[in-house]
Tab-separated table of C-alpha atoms in Angstrom:
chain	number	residue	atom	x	y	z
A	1	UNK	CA	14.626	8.229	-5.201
A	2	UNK	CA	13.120	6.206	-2.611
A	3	UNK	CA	13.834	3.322	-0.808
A	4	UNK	CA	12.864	1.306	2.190
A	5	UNK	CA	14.340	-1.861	3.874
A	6	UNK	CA	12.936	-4.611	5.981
A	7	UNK	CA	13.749	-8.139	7.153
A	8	UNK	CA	11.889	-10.051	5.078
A	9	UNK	CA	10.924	-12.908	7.055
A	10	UNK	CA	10.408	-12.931	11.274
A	11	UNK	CA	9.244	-15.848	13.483
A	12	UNK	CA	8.225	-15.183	16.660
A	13	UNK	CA	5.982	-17.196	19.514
A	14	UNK	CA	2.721	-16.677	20.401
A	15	UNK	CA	1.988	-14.596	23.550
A	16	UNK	CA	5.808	-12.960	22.486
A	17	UNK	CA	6.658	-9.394	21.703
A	18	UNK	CA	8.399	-8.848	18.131
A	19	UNK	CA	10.008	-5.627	17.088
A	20	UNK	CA	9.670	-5.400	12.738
A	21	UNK	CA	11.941	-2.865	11.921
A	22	UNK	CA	12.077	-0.336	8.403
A	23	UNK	CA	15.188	2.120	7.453
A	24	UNK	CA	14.508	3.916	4.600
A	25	UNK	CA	16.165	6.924	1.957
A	26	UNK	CA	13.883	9.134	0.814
A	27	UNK	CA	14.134	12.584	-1.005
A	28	UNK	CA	11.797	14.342	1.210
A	29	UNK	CA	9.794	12.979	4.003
A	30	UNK	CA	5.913	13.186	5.572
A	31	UNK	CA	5.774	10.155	7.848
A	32	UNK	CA	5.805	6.666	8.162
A	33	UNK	CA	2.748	4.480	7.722
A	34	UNK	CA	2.583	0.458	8.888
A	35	UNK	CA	0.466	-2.036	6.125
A	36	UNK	CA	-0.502	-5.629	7.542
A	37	UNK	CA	-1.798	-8.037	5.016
A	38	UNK	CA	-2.886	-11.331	5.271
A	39	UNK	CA	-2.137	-14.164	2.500
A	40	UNK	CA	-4.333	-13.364	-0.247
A	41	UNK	CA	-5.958	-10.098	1.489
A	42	UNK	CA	-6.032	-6.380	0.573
A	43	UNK	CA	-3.637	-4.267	2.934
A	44	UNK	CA	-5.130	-3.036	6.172
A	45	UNK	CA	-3.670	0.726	7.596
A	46	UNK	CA	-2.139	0.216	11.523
A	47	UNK	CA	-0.255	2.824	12.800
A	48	UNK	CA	0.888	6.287	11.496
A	49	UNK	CA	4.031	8.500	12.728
A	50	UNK	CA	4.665	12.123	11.399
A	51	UNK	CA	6.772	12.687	14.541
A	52	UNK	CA	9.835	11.316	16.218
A	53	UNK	CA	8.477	8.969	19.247
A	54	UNK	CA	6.278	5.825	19.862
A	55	UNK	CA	2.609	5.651	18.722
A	56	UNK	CA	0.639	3.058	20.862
A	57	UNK	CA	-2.537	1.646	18.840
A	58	UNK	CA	-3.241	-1.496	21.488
A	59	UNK	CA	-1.010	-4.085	21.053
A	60	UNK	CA	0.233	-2.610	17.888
A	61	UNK	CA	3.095	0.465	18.710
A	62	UNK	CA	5.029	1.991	16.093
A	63	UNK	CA	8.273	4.036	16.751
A	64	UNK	CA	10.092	6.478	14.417
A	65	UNK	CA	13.439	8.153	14.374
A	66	UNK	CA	13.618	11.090	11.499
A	67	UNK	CA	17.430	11.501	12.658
A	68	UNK	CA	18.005	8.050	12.211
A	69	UNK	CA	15.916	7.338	9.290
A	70	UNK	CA	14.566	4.573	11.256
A	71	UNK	CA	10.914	3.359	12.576
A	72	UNK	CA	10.092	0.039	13.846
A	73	UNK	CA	6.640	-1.767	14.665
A	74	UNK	CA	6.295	-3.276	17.652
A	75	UNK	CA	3.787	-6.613	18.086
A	76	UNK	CA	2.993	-7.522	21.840
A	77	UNK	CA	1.305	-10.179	23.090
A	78	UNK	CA	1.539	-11.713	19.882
A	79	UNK	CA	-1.433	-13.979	18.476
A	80	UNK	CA	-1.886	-16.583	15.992
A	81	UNK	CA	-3.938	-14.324	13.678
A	82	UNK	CA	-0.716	-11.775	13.718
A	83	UNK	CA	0.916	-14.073	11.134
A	84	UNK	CA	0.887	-11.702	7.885
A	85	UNK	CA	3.265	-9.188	5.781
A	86	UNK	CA	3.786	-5.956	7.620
A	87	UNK	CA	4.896	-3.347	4.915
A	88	UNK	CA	6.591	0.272	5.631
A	89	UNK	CA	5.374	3.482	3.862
A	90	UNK	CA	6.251	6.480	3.309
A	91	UNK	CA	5.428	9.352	1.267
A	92	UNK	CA	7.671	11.834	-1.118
A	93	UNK	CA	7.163	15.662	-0.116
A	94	UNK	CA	8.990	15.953	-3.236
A	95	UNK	CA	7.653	16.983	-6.596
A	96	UNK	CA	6.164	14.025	-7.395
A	97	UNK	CA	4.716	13.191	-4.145
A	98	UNK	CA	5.012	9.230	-4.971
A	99	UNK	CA	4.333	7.045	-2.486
A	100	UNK	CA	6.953	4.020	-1.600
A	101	UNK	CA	5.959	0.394	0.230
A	102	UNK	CA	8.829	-1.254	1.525
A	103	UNK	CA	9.673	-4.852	0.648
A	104	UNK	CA	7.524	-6.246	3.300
A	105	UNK	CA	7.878	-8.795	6.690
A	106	UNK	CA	6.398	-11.962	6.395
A	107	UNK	CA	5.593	-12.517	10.168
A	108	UNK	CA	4.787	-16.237	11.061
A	109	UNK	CA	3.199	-16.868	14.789
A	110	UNK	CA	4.445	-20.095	16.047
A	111	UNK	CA	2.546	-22.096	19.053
B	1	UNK	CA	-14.749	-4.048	4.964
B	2	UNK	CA	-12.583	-0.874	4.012
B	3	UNK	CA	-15.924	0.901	1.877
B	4	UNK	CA	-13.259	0.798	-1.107
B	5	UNK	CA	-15.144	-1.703	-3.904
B	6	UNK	CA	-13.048	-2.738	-6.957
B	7	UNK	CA	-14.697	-4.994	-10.233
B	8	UNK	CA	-13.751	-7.394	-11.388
B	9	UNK	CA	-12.272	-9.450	-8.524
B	10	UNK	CA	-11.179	-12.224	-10.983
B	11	UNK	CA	-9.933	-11.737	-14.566
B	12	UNK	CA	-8.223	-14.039	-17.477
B	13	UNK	CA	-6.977	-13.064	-20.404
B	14	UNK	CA	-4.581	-13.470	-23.449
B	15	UNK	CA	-1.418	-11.399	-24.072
B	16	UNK	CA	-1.719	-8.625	-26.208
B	17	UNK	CA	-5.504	-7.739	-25.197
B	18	UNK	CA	-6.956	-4.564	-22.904
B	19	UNK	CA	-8.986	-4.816	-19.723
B	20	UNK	CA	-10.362	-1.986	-17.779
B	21	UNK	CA	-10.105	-2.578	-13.876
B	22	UNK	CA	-12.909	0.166	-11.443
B	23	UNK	CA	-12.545	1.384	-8.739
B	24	UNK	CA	-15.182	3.231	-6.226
B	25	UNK	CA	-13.287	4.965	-2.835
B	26	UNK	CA	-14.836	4.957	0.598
B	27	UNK	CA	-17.807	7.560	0.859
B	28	UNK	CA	-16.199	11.336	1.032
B	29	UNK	CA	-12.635	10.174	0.004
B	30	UNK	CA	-11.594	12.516	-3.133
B	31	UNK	CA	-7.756	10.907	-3.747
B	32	UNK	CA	-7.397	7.394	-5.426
B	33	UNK	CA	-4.468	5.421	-5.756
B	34	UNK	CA	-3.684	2.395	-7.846
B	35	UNK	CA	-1.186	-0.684	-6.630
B	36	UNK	CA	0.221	-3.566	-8.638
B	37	UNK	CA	1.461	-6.309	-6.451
B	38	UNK	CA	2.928	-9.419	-8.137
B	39	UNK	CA	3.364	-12.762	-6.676
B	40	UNK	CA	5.135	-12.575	-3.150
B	41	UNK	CA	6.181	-9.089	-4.059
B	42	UNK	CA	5.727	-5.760	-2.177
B	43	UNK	CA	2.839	-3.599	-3.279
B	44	UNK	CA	4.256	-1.107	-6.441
B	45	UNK	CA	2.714	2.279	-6.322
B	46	UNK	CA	1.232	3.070	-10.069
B	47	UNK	CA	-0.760	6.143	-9.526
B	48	UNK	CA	-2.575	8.652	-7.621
B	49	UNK	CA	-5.559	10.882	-8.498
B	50	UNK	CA	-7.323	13.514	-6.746
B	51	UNK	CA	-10.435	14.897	-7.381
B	52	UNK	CA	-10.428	14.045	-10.871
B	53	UNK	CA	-6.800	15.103	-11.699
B	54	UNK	CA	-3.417	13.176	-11.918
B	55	UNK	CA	-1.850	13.937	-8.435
B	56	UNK	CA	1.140	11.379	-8.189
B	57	UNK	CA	2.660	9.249	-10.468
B	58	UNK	CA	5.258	5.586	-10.009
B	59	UNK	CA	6.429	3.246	-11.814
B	60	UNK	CA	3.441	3.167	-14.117
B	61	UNK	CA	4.213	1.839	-17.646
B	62	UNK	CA	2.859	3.874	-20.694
B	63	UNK	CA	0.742	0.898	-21.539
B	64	UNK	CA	-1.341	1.160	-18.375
B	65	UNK	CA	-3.391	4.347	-17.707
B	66	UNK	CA	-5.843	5.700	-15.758
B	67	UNK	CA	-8.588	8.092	-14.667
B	68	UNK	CA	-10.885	9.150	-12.794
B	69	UNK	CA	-14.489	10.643	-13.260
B	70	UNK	CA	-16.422	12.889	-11.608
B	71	UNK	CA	-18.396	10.589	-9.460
B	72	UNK	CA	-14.987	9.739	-8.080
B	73	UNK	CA	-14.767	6.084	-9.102
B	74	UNK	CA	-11.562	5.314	-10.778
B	75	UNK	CA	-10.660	3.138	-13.929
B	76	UNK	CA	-7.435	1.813	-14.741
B	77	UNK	CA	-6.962	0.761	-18.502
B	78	UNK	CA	-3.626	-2.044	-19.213
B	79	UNK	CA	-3.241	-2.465	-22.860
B	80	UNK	CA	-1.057	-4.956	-25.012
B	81	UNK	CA	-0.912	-7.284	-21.709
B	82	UNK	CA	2.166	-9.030	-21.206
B	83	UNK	CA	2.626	-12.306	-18.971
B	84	UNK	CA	4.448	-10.191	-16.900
B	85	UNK	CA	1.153	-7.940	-15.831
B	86	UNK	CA	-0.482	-10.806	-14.513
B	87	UNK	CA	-0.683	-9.665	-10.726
B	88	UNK	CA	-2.832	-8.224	-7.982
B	89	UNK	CA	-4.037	-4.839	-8.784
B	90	UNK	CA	-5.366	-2.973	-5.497
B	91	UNK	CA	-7.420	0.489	-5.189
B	92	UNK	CA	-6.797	2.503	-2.188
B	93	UNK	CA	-8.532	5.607	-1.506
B	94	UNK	CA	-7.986	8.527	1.121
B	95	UNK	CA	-9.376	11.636	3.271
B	96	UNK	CA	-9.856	14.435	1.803
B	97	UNK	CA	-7.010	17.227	2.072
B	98	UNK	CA	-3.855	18.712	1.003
B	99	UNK	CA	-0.968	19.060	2.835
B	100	UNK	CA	1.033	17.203	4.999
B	101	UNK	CA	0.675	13.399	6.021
B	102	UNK	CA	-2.655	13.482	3.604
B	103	UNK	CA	-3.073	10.030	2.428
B	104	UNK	CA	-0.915	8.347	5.012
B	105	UNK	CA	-3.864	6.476	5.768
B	106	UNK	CA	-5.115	4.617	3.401
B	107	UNK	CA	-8.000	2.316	2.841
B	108	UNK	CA	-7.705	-0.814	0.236
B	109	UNK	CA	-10.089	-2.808	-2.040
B	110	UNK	CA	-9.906	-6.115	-2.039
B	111	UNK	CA	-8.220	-6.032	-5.317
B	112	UNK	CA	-8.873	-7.523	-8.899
B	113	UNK	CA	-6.368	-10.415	-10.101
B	114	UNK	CA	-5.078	-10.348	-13.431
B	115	UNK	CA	-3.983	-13.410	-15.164
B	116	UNK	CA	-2.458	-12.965	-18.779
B	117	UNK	CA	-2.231	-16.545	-20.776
Protein backbone atom coordinates (compact mmCIF):
# COMPACT_ATOMS: atom_id res chain seq x y z
CA UNK A 1 0.00 0.00 0.00
CA UNK A 2 0.49 3.58 0.15
CA UNK A 3 1.00 6.04 2.55
CA UNK A 4 2.06 9.59 3.07
CA UNK A 5 2.69 11.76 6.23
CA UNK A 6 2.54 15.42 6.98
CA UNK A 7 2.32 17.82 9.92
CA UNK A 8 -0.96 18.63 9.96
CA UNK A 9 -1.06 22.05 11.11
CA UNK A 10 2.01 24.93 10.54
CA UNK A 11 1.98 28.63 11.57
CA UNK A 12 4.30 30.72 10.22
CA UNK A 13 4.67 34.84 9.82
CA UNK A 14 4.12 36.75 7.04
CA UNK A 15 7.15 37.84 4.94
CA UNK A 16 8.73 34.24 6.66
CA UNK A 17 10.02 31.20 4.89
CA UNK A 18 8.23 27.78 5.96
CA UNK A 19 9.51 24.39 4.99
CA UNK A 20 6.04 21.74 4.80
CA UNK A 21 7.50 18.56 4.77
CA UNK A 22 5.88 14.81 3.32
CA UNK A 23 7.58 11.16 3.96
CA UNK A 24 5.80 8.68 2.38
CA UNK A 25 5.75 4.41 1.67
CA UNK A 26 4.77 3.56 -1.45
CA UNK A 27 4.93 0.25 -3.53
CA UNK A 28 6.36 1.78 -6.54
CA UNK A 29 7.07 5.35 -7.21
CA UNK A 30 6.65 8.19 -10.26
CA UNK A 31 7.08 11.47 -8.41
CA UNK A 32 5.85 13.72 -6.02
CA UNK A 33 3.20 16.32 -6.74
CA UNK A 34 2.33 19.52 -4.18
CA UNK A 35 -1.86 20.38 -3.89
CA UNK A 36 -2.71 23.89 -2.22
CA UNK A 37 -6.30 24.43 -1.40
CA UNK A 38 -8.00 27.11 0.04
CA UNK A 39 -11.04 26.70 2.65
CA UNK A 40 -13.85 25.65 0.63
CA UNK A 41 -11.82 25.62 -2.86
CA UNK A 42 -10.99 22.88 -5.41
CA UNK A 43 -7.16 21.85 -5.21
CA UNK A 44 -4.76 23.89 -7.30
CA UNK A 45 -1.39 21.78 -8.86
CA UNK A 46 2.17 23.72 -7.59
CA UNK A 47 5.13 21.99 -8.05
CA UNK A 48 6.10 18.54 -9.52
CA UNK A 49 9.42 16.36 -8.79
CA UNK A 50 10.21 13.06 -10.73
CA UNK A 51 13.86 13.58 -9.73
CA UNK A 52 15.97 13.86 -6.64
CA UNK A 53 16.74 17.83 -6.18
CA UNK A 54 14.89 21.21 -5.67
CA UNK A 55 12.27 22.49 -8.18
CA UNK A 56 11.96 26.37 -7.95
CA UNK A 57 8.34 27.59 -9.21
CA UNK A 58 8.76 31.46 -7.71
CA UNK A 59 8.32 31.59 -4.30
CA UNK A 60 7.02 28.11 -4.24
CA UNK A 61 10.27 25.32 -4.29
CA UNK A 62 9.74 21.80 -3.79
CA UNK A 63 12.58 19.32 -2.84
CA UNK A 64 12.61 15.49 -3.07
CA UNK A 65 14.80 12.75 -1.76
CA UNK A 66 13.87 9.13 -3.49
CA UNK A 67 16.67 7.65 -1.05
CA UNK A 68 15.11 9.13 1.75
CA UNK A 69 11.57 8.82 0.85
CA UNK A 70 11.33 12.37 1.65
CA UNK A 71 10.21 15.79 -0.25
CA UNK A 72 9.42 18.97 1.35
CA UNK A 73 7.74 22.33 0.02
CA UNK A 74 9.28 25.25 0.65
CA UNK A 75 7.07 28.79 1.07
CA UNK A 76 9.27 32.06 0.93
CA UNK A 77 8.36 35.28 1.45
CA UNK A 78 5.30 34.09 2.82
CA UNK A 79 1.89 36.10 2.26
CA UNK A 80 -1.37 36.34 3.83
CA UNK A 81 -3.15 34.63 0.90
CA UNK A 82 -0.58 31.48 1.52
CA UNK A 83 -2.85 30.41 4.40
CA UNK A 84 -4.41 27.00 2.92
CA UNK A 85 -3.92 22.99 3.04
CA UNK A 86 -0.86 21.93 1.13
CA UNK A 87 -1.37 18.14 0.30
CA UNK A 88 1.49 15.56 -0.97
CA UNK A 89 0.93 13.18 -3.96
CA UNK A 90 2.17 10.60 -5.34
CA UNK A 91 1.42 8.06 -7.79
CA UNK A 92 1.61 3.95 -7.73
CA UNK A 93 3.80 2.56 -10.76
CA UNK A 94 2.30 -0.48 -9.47
CA UNK A 95 -0.50 -2.48 -10.99
CA UNK A 96 -3.06 -0.45 -10.02
CA UNK A 97 -1.52 2.80 -10.67
CA UNK A 98 -3.72 4.49 -7.71
CA UNK A 99 -3.00 7.67 -6.84
CA UNK A 100 -2.42 8.67 -2.91
CA UNK A 101 -2.98 12.47 -1.25
CA UNK A 102 -1.37 12.78 1.90
CA UNK A 103 -3.21 13.94 5.02
CA UNK A 104 -2.69 17.51 4.27
CA UNK A 105 -0.96 20.94 6.10
CA UNK A 106 -3.21 23.41 7.19
CA UNK A 107 -0.85 26.48 6.80
CA UNK A 108 -2.09 29.66 8.70
CA UNK A 109 -0.15 33.15 7.79
CA UNK A 110 0.02 35.21 10.84
CA UNK A 111 0.67 39.24 10.67
CA UNK B 1 -10.47 28.69 -13.57
CA UNK B 2 -8.89 25.10 -14.11
CA UNK B 3 -11.31 24.44 -17.65
CA UNK B 4 -12.50 21.29 -15.49
CA UNK B 5 -16.61 22.02 -15.03
CA UNK B 6 -18.50 19.67 -12.65
CA UNK B 7 -22.78 19.83 -12.15
CA UNK B 8 -24.28 20.06 -9.77
CA UNK B 9 -22.25 22.29 -7.43
CA UNK B 10 -24.87 21.86 -4.62
CA UNK B 11 -26.91 18.72 -3.87
CA UNK B 12 -29.41 17.41 -0.91
CA UNK B 13 -30.73 14.38 -0.52
CA UNK B 14 -32.21 11.51 1.65
CA UNK B 15 -30.39 8.27 2.58
CA UNK B 16 -31.02 5.45 0.57
CA UNK B 17 -31.56 7.49 -2.85
CA UNK B 18 -29.06 7.77 -6.18
CA UNK B 19 -27.58 10.93 -7.65
CA UNK B 20 -25.47 11.15 -10.67
CA UNK B 21 -22.54 13.79 -10.27
CA UNK B 22 -20.72 15.10 -14.31
CA UNK B 23 -17.92 15.86 -15.00
CA UNK B 24 -16.35 17.67 -18.31
CA UNK B 25 -12.09 17.76 -18.27
CA UNK B 26 -10.10 20.68 -19.56
CA UNK B 27 -10.12 20.82 -23.52
CA UNK B 28 -7.65 17.85 -24.93
CA UNK B 29 -7.35 16.08 -21.48
CA UNK B 30 -8.35 12.21 -22.17
CA UNK B 31 -7.79 10.81 -18.24
CA UNK B 32 -10.44 11.68 -15.50
CA UNK B 33 -10.22 11.15 -12.00
CA UNK B 34 -12.80 11.25 -9.26
CA UNK B 35 -12.04 12.55 -5.40
CA UNK B 36 -14.21 12.30 -2.31
CA UNK B 37 -13.10 14.65 0.36
CA UNK B 38 -15.09 14.70 3.63
CA UNK B 39 -15.17 17.37 6.15
CA UNK B 40 -11.53 18.52 7.15
CA UNK B 41 -10.28 15.35 5.58
CA UNK B 42 -7.59 14.77 2.89
CA UNK B 43 -8.84 14.28 -0.64
CA UNK B 44 -9.62 10.12 -1.15
CA UNK B 45 -8.78 8.97 -4.59
CA UNK B 46 -12.05 6.95 -6.03
CA UNK B 47 -11.21 6.48 -9.60
CA UNK B 48 -9.46 7.10 -12.73
CA UNK B 49 -10.54 6.76 -16.39
CA UNK B 50 -8.84 7.19 -19.55
CA UNK B 51 -10.14 7.57 -22.74
CA UNK B 52 -13.24 5.92 -21.98
CA UNK B 53 -11.81 2.91 -20.01
CA UNK B 54 -11.28 2.19 -16.22
CA UNK B 55 -7.52 3.08 -15.76
CA UNK B 56 -7.07 3.21 -11.85
CA UNK B 57 -9.08 2.29 -9.18
CA UNK B 58 -9.11 3.42 -4.81
CA UNK B 59 -11.00 3.09 -2.27
CA UNK B 60 -14.19 3.25 -4.28
CA UNK B 61 -17.18 1.47 -2.65
CA UNK B 62 -19.31 -0.93 -4.87
CA UNK B 63 -22.19 1.41 -4.35
CA UNK B 64 -20.54 4.28 -6.20
CA UNK B 65 -19.58 3.85 -9.90
CA UNK B 66 -18.57 5.51 -12.71
CA UNK B 67 -17.93 6.17 -16.40
CA UNK B 68 -17.04 7.88 -18.89
CA UNK B 69 -18.40 8.56 -22.51
CA UNK B 70 -17.01 9.23 -25.54
CA UNK B 71 -17.19 12.94 -25.51
CA UNK B 72 -14.94 12.55 -22.51
CA UNK B 73 -17.20 13.98 -19.81
CA UNK B 74 -17.40 11.75 -16.86
CA UNK B 75 -20.40 10.64 -14.57
CA UNK B 76 -20.15 9.27 -11.27
CA UNK B 77 -23.33 7.32 -10.03
CA UNK B 78 -23.59 6.84 -5.65
CA UNK B 79 -26.46 4.64 -4.90
CA UNK B 80 -28.22 3.67 -1.50
CA UNK B 81 -26.56 7.02 0.03
CA UNK B 82 -25.52 6.78 3.44
CA UNK B 83 -24.96 9.88 5.90
CA UNK B 84 -21.61 8.96 5.69
CA UNK B 85 -21.30 9.98 1.70
CA UNK B 86 -22.22 13.34 2.39
CA UNK B 87 -18.85 15.10 1.28
CA UNK B 88 -17.05 17.05 -1.40
CA UNK B 89 -16.78 15.16 -4.55
CA UNK B 90 -14.00 16.76 -6.95
CA UNK B 91 -13.21 15.95 -10.82
CA UNK B 92 -9.71 16.28 -11.89
CA UNK B 93 -8.64 15.75 -15.30
CA UNK B 94 -5.09 15.36 -17.02
CA UNK B 95 -2.70 15.55 -20.26
CA UNK B 96 -2.87 13.22 -22.44
CA UNK B 97 -0.19 10.27 -22.28
CA UNK B 98 1.02 7.10 -20.94
CA UNK B 99 3.91 6.54 -19.16
CA UNK B 100 5.71 7.95 -16.53
CA UNK B 101 4.73 11.03 -14.25
CA UNK B 102 1.37 11.20 -16.62
CA UNK B 103 -1.21 12.74 -14.52
CA UNK B 104 1.07 14.23 -11.92
CA UNK B 105 -0.46 17.33 -12.84
CA UNK B 106 -3.67 17.61 -12.37
CA UNK B 107 -6.39 20.12 -12.88
CA UNK B 108 -9.63 20.22 -10.41
CA UNK B 109 -13.34 21.23 -10.68
CA UNK B 110 -14.67 23.10 -8.29
CA UNK B 111 -16.45 20.16 -6.96
CA UNK B 112 -20.19 19.17 -6.24
CA UNK B 113 -21.24 18.86 -2.38
CA UNK B 114 -23.24 16.10 -1.33
CA UNK B 115 -25.41 16.28 1.64
CA UNK B 116 -27.38 13.00 2.63
CA UNK B 117 -30.37 13.78 5.33
Amino acid sequence: GQSLEQPSEVTAVEGAIVQINCTYQTSGFYGLSWYQQHDGGAPTFLSYNGLDGLEETGRFSSFLSRSDSYGYLLLQELQMKDSASYFCAVRDSGGYQKVTFGTGTKLQVIP
Amino acid sequence: DSGVTQTPKHLITATGQRVTLRCSPRSGDLSVYWYQQSLDQGLQFLIQYYNGEERAKGNILERFSAQQFPDLHSELNLSSLELGDSALYFCASSASGTGKGVGYEQYFGPGTRLTVT
